[in-house]
């Protein structure tokens, strides 16, 4: 993602997670997903969801009114002088009612609301495997992913995101982090931010947390962007100093593709005049063709009312590959591995994440204003958002992955 520091802070409104599980159980919402092949079609599985550990109730063992650290900083030095003491002093409770945090599921559909029981929730969730102890590791190189989405309740300034992070399958589960993936630990992305915990262990050295990130979908009803972000280090990497910055080990801006920026102002948006009418649900298909195991490009299709639309202005901009990225100034993406590096991360396996958030500092201008979209300078202000849409929400459903051409059906193809 390409959010400002102020915006990302909204994702961590709660104090960041403690490491010793408390007495309250964790009850994960079930979510049906599908694995597909061209020969046998799609077969369902009963996966589950877990909220990021930062959303879990946490407190100090000897003072339940105090937390253990704030996002953007290492943990509290008094309760966390070292990793072992930190784990003993910090308690993380399970969540048994995800609806209180803005997350509900039904069959293969998950509804995410910006507001929960106690105000702004801004939930971020990860897909767990059927055993609910590890993350579902999805390998997309040479394959495709599809999902249905309803963005009709996401006005300017909102972002309903579906993306992948090269987190560890266990969430960094260890002696000091017994909860692991089941409690939503182990998050990382290409922004390399500092949080009080790295893989569920006290971040005593105040290191940044980096890993490859594949932003499949960042969108509201007015604009959308796709952007892979490469890192030169595989897996979760603990950065220090300049390694964490813009010239460090990860590409923070990504190789972005936005229909509006591509020049097609009538491609994506609410209303029948748009090719993709965002006032109604539609299917997003993202394909990752490979040659000899090496990722060649990223291809986007949209399906609505039985029609398949190729990504906007592709005949003008060309496919999303290394040449496209170089032409559009994504030099950091290329230098940190380009499509080959992104594909290697995808082949190792990545964790599916979904979130809903707004941008307190930048009003989401990078996504939907100026050259990026039709929204004006103030529409993305959270105070304005709540007047336009009192209950911002996004619904993701029918999440499927597998061989190219296996996850969707349509009557006819249309090309822009």
Coordinates of C-alpha atoms in Angstrom, one line a residue:
X1 CA 0.0 0.0 0.0
X2 CA 1.0 3.6 -0.3
X3 CA -0.6 5.3 2.7
X4 CA 0.7 8.1 4.8
X5 CA 2.0 7.5 8.3
X6 CA -1.1 9.2 9.8
X7 CA -3.3 6.9 7.8
X8 CA -1.5 3.7 8.8
X9 CA -1.8 4.8 12.4
X10 CA -5.6 4.4 12.0
X11 CA -5.0 0.7 11.4
X12 CA -3.4 0.4 14.8
X13 CA -5.8 2.4 17.0
X14 CA -5.7 -0.3 19.7
X15 CA -2.4 -0.9 21.6
X16 CA -0.5 -3.5 19.7
X17 CA -0.8 -7.1 20.7
X18 CA 0.7 -8.8 23.7
X19 CA 2.2 -12.3 23.5
X20 CA 0.9 -14.4 26.3
X21 CA -2.7 -15.6 25.5
X22 CA -5.2 -14.7 28.2
X23 CA -8.3 -16.5 29.5
X24 CA -10.8 -15.4 26.9
X25 CA -10.9 -17.8 23.9
X26 CA -10.4 -16.9 20.3
X27 CA -13.4 -17.7 18.1
X28 CA -12.6 -17.3 14.4
X29 CA -15.4 -16.5 11.9
X30 CA -15.6 -19.3 9.2
X31 CA -15.2 -18.3 5.6
X32 CA -15.7 -20.6 2.7
X33 CA -13.1 -20.3 0.0
X34 CA -12.3 -22.3 -3.2
X35 CA -9.3 -23.9 -4.9
X36 CA -9.8 -24.4 -8.6
X37 CA -8.4 -26.4 -11.6
X38 CA -9.5 -26.3 -15.2
X39 CA -10.1 -30.0 -15.1
X40 CA -12.1 -30.5 -11.9
X41 CA -13.5 -27.0 -11.3
X42 CA -13.6 -25.3 -7.9
X43 CA -13.6 -27.3 -4.6
X44 CA -14.7 -25.5 -1.4
X45 CA -12.8 -25.5 1.9
X46 CA -13.8 -24.2 5.3
X47 CA -11.1 -21.7 6.0
X48 CA -11.4 -19.0 8.8
X49 CA -10.5 -15.4 9.5
X50 CA -8.4 -13.8 12.3
X51 CA -8.1 -10.2 13.2
X52 CA -4.6 -8.7 13.3
X53 CA -3.0 -9.0 16.7
X54 CA -3.1 -5.2 17.1
X55 CA -6.9 -5.4 17.4
X56 CA -6.9 -7.8 20.3
X57 CA -7.4 -6.6 23.8
X58 CA -4.0 -6.4 25.5
X59 CA -2.8 -5.3 28.9
X60 CA 0.1 -5.6 31.4
X61 CA -0.1 -8.6 33.6
X62 CA 0.3 -6.5 36.8
X63 CA -1.8 -3.6 35.7
X64 CA -4.7 -4.5 33.4
X65 CA -5.4 -0.8 32.7
X66 CA -2.1 -0.3 30.9
X67 CA -0.9 -1.6 27.5
X68 CA 2.6 -2.7 26.4
X69 CA 3.3 -0.3 23.6
X70 CA 2.1 1.9 20.8
X71 CA 2.4 1.5 17.1
X72 CA 5.4 3.2 15.5
X73 CA 7.6 2.5 18.6
X74 CA 9.3 -0.4 20.3
X75 CA 7.5 -1.8 23.3
X76 CA 7.3 -0.1 26.7
X77 CA 10.8 -0.4 28.2
X78 CA 9.6 -0.9 31.8
X79 CA 7.5 -4.0 31.0
X80 CA 9.7 -5.1 28.1
X81 CA 13.4 -4.8 29.0
X82 CA 14.1 -8.0 27.1
X83 CA 12.1 -10.4 25.0
X84 CA 11.5 -13.0 27.7
X85 CA 10.3 -10.5 30.3
X86 CA 8.1 -8.8 27.7
X87 CA 6.3 -12.1 26.9
X88 CA 5.6 -12.7 30.6
X89 CA 4.4 -9.2 31.3
X90 CA 2.1 -8.7 28.3
X91 CA -1.3 -10.5 28.0
X92 CA -3.3 -10.8 24.8
X93 CA -6.9 -11.8 25.1
X94 CA -8.8 -13.8 22.4
X95 CA -11.8 -12.3 20.6
X96 CA -15.0 -14.3 20.7
X97 CA -17.3 -11.8 18.9
X98 CA -15.8 -10.5 15.7
X99 CA -19.0 -8.5 15.0
X100 CA -17.9 -6.1 17.8
X101 CA -14.8 -5.3 15.6
X102 CA -16.8 -4.8 12.4
X103 CA -16.3 -8.3 10.9
X104 CA -19.1 -10.8 10.1
X105 CA -19.2 -13.8 7.7
X106 CA -21.9 -15.8 6.0
X107 CA -20.8 -18.8 3.8
X108 CA -18.3 -17.4 1.4
X109 CA -18.9 -13.8 2.2
X110 CA -17.2 -11.4 4.6
X111 CA -18.6 -8.0 5.5
X112 CA -16.1 -5.5 6.9
X113 CA -17.4 -2.3 8.6
X114 CA -15.3 0.7 9.4
X115 CA -17.1 1.0 12.7
X116 CA -17.4 -1.6 15.5
X117 CA -19.1 -1.7 18.8
X118 CA -16.8 0.9 20.4
X119 CA -16.4 3.3 17.5
X120 CA -13.8 3.2 14.7
X121 CA -12.7 -0.4 14.3
X122 CA -10.9 -0.3 10.9
X123 CA -10.4 -4.1 11.0
X124 CA -7.6 -5.9 9.2
X125 CA -8.0 -9.7 8.9
X126 CA -6.0 -12.7 7.6
X127 CA -7.1 -16.0 6.1
X128 CA -6.4 -19.0 8.2
X129 CA -6.2 -22.6 7.0
X130 CA -8.9 -25.1 7.8
X131 CA -7.1 -26.1 11.0
X132 CA -7.2 -22.5 12.2
X133 CA -3.7 -22.8 13.6
X134 CA -1.8 -21.6 10.6
X135 CA -2.3 -19.1 7.8
X136 CA -3.5 -20.4 4.4
X137 CA -0.4 -20.1 2.2
X138 CA -1.5 -19.1 -1.3
X139 CA 0.9 -19.5 -4.3
X140 CA -0.1 -17.4 -7.2
X141 CA 2.8 -17.5 -9.7
X142 CA 1.3 -19.0 -12.9
X143 CA -2.2 -19.0 -11.4
X144 CA -5.1 -16.5 -10.9
X145 CA -7.2 -15.2 -8.1
X146 CA -10.8 -14.0 -8.3
X147 CA -13.3 -12.6 -5.9
X148 CA -16.5 -10.7 -5.8
X149 CA -16.6 -7.3 -4.2
X150 CA -19.2 -4.7 -3.3
X151 CA -17.7 -1.2 -2.9
X152 CA -21.0 0.7 -3.1
X153 CA -20.6 1.9 0.6
X154 CA -17.1 3.1 0.1
X155 CA -17.1 6.8 -0.8
X156 CA -14.1 9.0 -1.7
X157 CA -11.4 8.7 1.0
X158 CA -12.2 5.1 1.9
X159 CA -10.2 2.0 1.0
X160 CA -11.4 -1.5 1.0
X161 CA -8.2 -3.6 0.4
X162 CA -7.5 -7.2 -0.5
X163 CA -3.8 -8.0 -0.7
X164 CA -1.0 -10.5 0.1
X165 CA 1.9 -10.3 2.5
X166 CA 4.9 -12.7 2.7
X167 CA 4.2 -13.5 6.4
X168 CA 5.3 -16.8 8.0
X169 CA 2.8 -19.6 7.9
X170 CA 2.7 -19.9 11.7
X171 CA 2.6 -16.1 12.3
X172 CA 6.0 -16.5 14.0
X173 CA 4.7 -18.9 16.6
X174 CA 7.3 -19.7 19.2
X175 CA 7.9 -20.2 22.9
X176 CA 7.6 -16.4 23.4
X177 CA 4.6 -16.2 21.0
X178 CA 2.5 -19.3 21.7
X179 CA -0.6 -17.8 20.0
X180 CA 0.9 -17.3 16.6
X181 CA -1.3 -17.2 13.5
X182 CA -4.4 -18.1 15.6
X183 CA -4.1 -14.7 17.2
X184 CA -3.1 -12.8 14.1
X185 CA 0.6 -12.3 14.8
X186 CA 3.5 -11.9 12.3
X187 CA 2.3 -9.1 10.0
X188 CA 4.8 -7.4 7.7
X189 CA 4.7 -5.4 4.5
X190 CA 6.9 -3.4 2.1
X191 CA 6.5 -0.2 4.2
X192 CA 8.9 -1.6 6.8
X193 CA 7.3 0.2 9.7
X194 CA 8.3 -0.3 13.4
X195 CA 5.8 -1.8 15.7
X196 CA 6.3 -3.1 19.3
X197 CA 6.4 -6.7 18.1
X198 CA 8.2 -8.7 15.4
X199 CA 6.6 -12.0 14.6
X200 CA 4.9 -11.8 18.0
X201 CA 8.1 -11.2 20.0
X202 CA 9.0 -7.9 21.7
X203 CA 10.7 -5.6 19.3
X204 CA 13.4 -4.6 21.8
X205 CA 15.8 -3.3 19.1
X206 CA 13.1 -1.1 17.5
X207 CA 13.6 -2.7 14.1
X208 CA 11.4 -2.2 11.0
X209 CA 9.4 -5.1 9.7
X210 CA 9.7 -5.7 6.0
X211 CA 8.4 -8.3 3.4
X212 CA 7.2 -8.5 -0.1
X213 CA 3.6 -7.2 -0.6
X214 CA 1.2 -7.7 -3.4
X215 CA -1.6 -5.2 -3.4
X216 CA -4.2 -7.0 -5.5
X217 CA -7.0 -4.5 -4.7
X218 CA -7.2 -1.1 -3.1
X219 CA -10.4 0.7 -3.9
X220 CA -13.5 2.7 -3.2
X221 CA -16.4 3.2 -5.5
X222 CA -14.6 6.0 -7.4
X223 CA -11.1 4.6 -7.9
X224 CA -9.0 1.5 -7.7
X225 CA -5.3 0.6 -7.8
X226 CA -3.3 -2.6 -8.2
X227 CA 0.4 -2.5 -7.1
X228 CA 3.0 -5.1 -6.4
X229 CA 5.8 -4.1 -4.1
X230 CA 9.1 -6.0 -4.1
X231 CA 11.8 -6.5 -1.4
X232 CA 15.3 -7.6 -2.0
X233 CA 15.2 -9.8 1.1
X234 CA 13.0 -13.0 1.2
X235 CA 10.4 -13.6 3.9
X236 CA 10.0 -11.4 6.9
X237 CA 13.1 -9.2 7.3
X238 CA 14.1 -7.0 10.3
X239 CA 15.5 -3.7 8.9
X240 CA 17.6 -1.1 10.6
X241 CA 18.5 2.5 9.7
X242 CA 18.4 3.4 6.0
X243 CA 17.4 -0.2 5.2
X244 CA 13.9 0.8 6.3
X245 CA 13.7 3.9 4.2
X246 CA 12.8 4.8 0.7
X247 CA 16.2 3.7 -0.6
X248 CA 16.2 0.6 1.5
X249 CA 15.4 -3.1 1.0
X250 CA 11.7 -2.6 -0.2
X251 CA 9.8 -0.8 -2.9
X252 CA 7.4 1.3 -1.0
X253 CA 5.5 3.0 -3.9
X254 CA 4.9 -0.2 -6.0
X255 CA 4.3 -0.6 -9.7
X256 CA 0.8 0.9 -9.7
X257 CA -2.0 0.5 -12.2
X258 CA -5.1 2.7 -11.9
X259 CA -7.8 2.8 -14.7
X260 CA -8.3 6.6 -14.1
X261 CA -4.6 7.3 -14.3
X262 CA -4.4 5.2 -17.4
X263 CA -6.6 7.7 -19.1
X264 CA -10.0 5.9 -19.1
X265 CA -12.2 8.2 -17.0
X266 CA -15.4 6.2 -17.9
X267 CA -14.0 2.8 -17.0
X268 CA -14.6 2.4 -13.3
X269 CA -17.2 4.2 -11.1
X270 CA -20.8 4.3 -10.0
X271 CA -23.5 4.3 -12.7
X272 CA -24.6 2.6 -15.8
X273 CA -22.4 4.8 -18.0
X274 CA -19.3 3.2 -16.6
X275 CA -17.8 -0.1 -18.0
X276 CA -17.5 -1.4 -14.4
X277 CA -20.5 -0.1 -12.4
X278 CA -19.4 0.1 -8.8
X279 CA -22.8 0.8 -7.5
X280 CA -23.3 -3.0 -7.9
X281 CA -21.2 -6.0 -7.1
X282 CA -18.7 -7.3 -9.6
X283 CA -15.9 -9.9 -10.0
X284 CA -12.2 -9.0 -10.0
X285 CA -9.9 -11.5 -11.7
X286 CA -6.1 -11.1 -11.4
X287 CA -3.9 -13.4 -13.5
X288 CA -0.2 -14.1 -13.1
X289 CA 1.2 -15.7 -16.3
X290 CA 4.6 -17.4 -15.8
X291 CA 7.2 -18.9 -18.1
X292 CA 9.5 -21.6 -16.8
X293 CA 8.3 -20.7 -13.3
X294 CA 9.1 -17.0 -13.7
X295 CA 6.3 -14.4 -13.4
X296 CA 6.0 -12.5 -16.7
X297 CA 3.2 -10.0 -16.0
X298 CA 0.1 -9.2 -14.0
X299 CA -3.2 -9.2 -15.9
X300 CA -6.5 -7.8 -14.6
X301 CA -10.0 -8.6 -15.8
X302 CA -13.4 -7.5 -14.5
X303 CA -16.6 -9.5 -14.8
X304 CA -20.1 -8.0 -14.4
X305 CA -23.4 -9.0 -15.8
X306 CA -21.8 -11.9 -17.6
X307 CA -19.4 -9.7 -19.5
X308 CA -15.6 -9.7 -19.1
X309 CA -13.7 -6.4 -19.4
X310 CA -10.0 -6.3 -19.9
X311 CA -8.1 -3.8 -17.7
X312 CA -8.5 -0.2 -18.8
X313 CA -6.4 1.2 -21.6
X314 CA -4.2 -1.9 -21.8
X315 CA -3.8 -1.4 -25.5
X316 CA -2.3 2.0 -24.7
X317 CA -0.4 1.3 -21.5
X318 CA 0.6 -2.3 -22.4
X319 CA 0.5 -5.2 -20.0
X320 CA 1.7 -4.8 -16.4
X321 CA 5.2 -6.1 -16.7
X322 CA 8.8 -4.9 -16.2
X323 CA 8.6 -2.7 -19.3
X324 CA 5.4 -1.1 -18.1
X325 CA 6.9 -0.5 -14.6
X326 CA 10.1 1.0 -16.0
X327 CA 8.1 3.3 -18.3
X328 CA 5.9 4.5 -15.5
X329 CA 8.7 5.3 -13.1
X330 CA 8.6 2.3 -10.8
X331 CA 12.4 2.0 -10.8
X332 CA 12.5 0.8 -7.2
X333 CA 10.2 -2.1 -8.1
X334 CA 12.6 -3.1 -10.8
X335 CA 15.8 -2.7 -8.7
X336 CA 14.4 -4.8 -5.9
X337 CA 13.6 -7.7 -8.1
X338 CA 10.8 -6.7 -10.6
X339 CA 8.4 -9.3 -11.8
X340 CA 10.9 -12.1 -11.2
X341 CA 11.4 -11.2 -7.6
X342 CA 7.6 -10.7 -7.0
X343 CA 7.0 -14.1 -8.5
X344 CA 9.6 -15.8 -6.3
X345 CA 7.8 -14.4 -3.3
X346 CA 4.4 -15.6 -4.6
X347 CA 5.9 -19.0 -5.3
X348 CA 7.1 -19.3 -1.7
X349 CA 3.5 -18.6 -0.5
X350 CA 1.8 -15.4 0.8
X351 CA -0.9 -14.7 3.3
X352 CA -4.2 -13.1 2.2
X353 CA -5.1 -9.9 4.1
X354 CA -8.3 -7.8 3.9
X355 CA -8.8 -4.4 5.5
X356 CA -11.0 -1.3 5.5
X357 CA -9.6 2.1 6.4
X358 CA -9.5 5.9 5.8
X359 CA -6.7 8.4 5.7
X360 CA -6.8 11.0 8.5
X361 CA -3.7 12.8 7.2
X362 CA -3.8 12.6 3.4
X363 CA -7.5 12.0 2.8
X364 CA -6.6 9.1 0.4
X365 CA -5.6 11.5 -2.3
X366 CA -3.0 9.0 -3.7
X367 CA -5.8 6.6 -4.5
X368 CA -8.7 8.8 -5.8
X369 CA -7.8 12.4 -6.3
X370 CA -6.0 14.5 -8.9
X371 CA -4.5 12.2 -11.6
X372 CA -5.6 9.1 -9.6
X373 CA -9.4 9.8 -9.5
X374 CA -12.3 12.2 -9.6
X375 CA -12.5 13.0 -5.9
X376 CA -11.9 16.6 -4.7
X377 CA -9.5 17.8 -2.1
X378 CA -11.8 17.5 0.9
X379 CA -14.1 14.5 0.1
X380 CA -11.7 12.1 1.7
X381 CA -11.7 13.9 5.1
X382 CA -13.1 11.3 7.6
X383 CA -15.5 14.0 8.9
X384 CA -16.9 14.4 5.4
X385 CA -17.0 10.7 4.8
X386 CA -19.3 10.1 7.7
X387 CA -21.7 12.8 6.4
X388 CA -21.8 11.1 3.0
X389 CA -21.8 7.5 4.3
X390 CA -22.5 7.0 8.0
X391 CA -21.6 3.3 7.9
X392 CA -18.7 2.7 5.4
X393 CA -18.4 -1.0 4.6
X394 CA -17.0 -3.4 2.0
X395 CA -18.0 -7.0 1.2
X396 CA -15.6 -9.6 -0.3
X397 CA -17.0 -12.9 -1.4
X398 CA -16.4 -16.0 -3.6
X399 CA -12.6 -15.9 -3.1
X400 CA -11.1 -18.4 -5.4
X401 CA -7.6 -19.3 -6.6
X402 CA -6.1 -21.8 -9.0
X403 CA -5.1 -22.4 -12.6
X404 CA -5.6 -19.5 -15.1
X405 CA -9.1 -19.6 -16.5
X406 CA -10.5 -21.8 -13.7
X407 CA -11.9 -19.4 -11.2
X408 CA -14.6 -17.5 -13.2
X409 CA -17.1 -17.9 -16.0
X410 CA -18.5 -15.3 -18.4
X411 CA -20.4 -15.1 -21.6
X412 CA -18.4 -12.7 -23.6
X413 CA -15.1 -10.7 -23.5
X414 CA -15.0 -7.0 -24.1
X415 CA -11.7 -5.1 -24.6
X416 CA -11.0 -1.5 -23.9

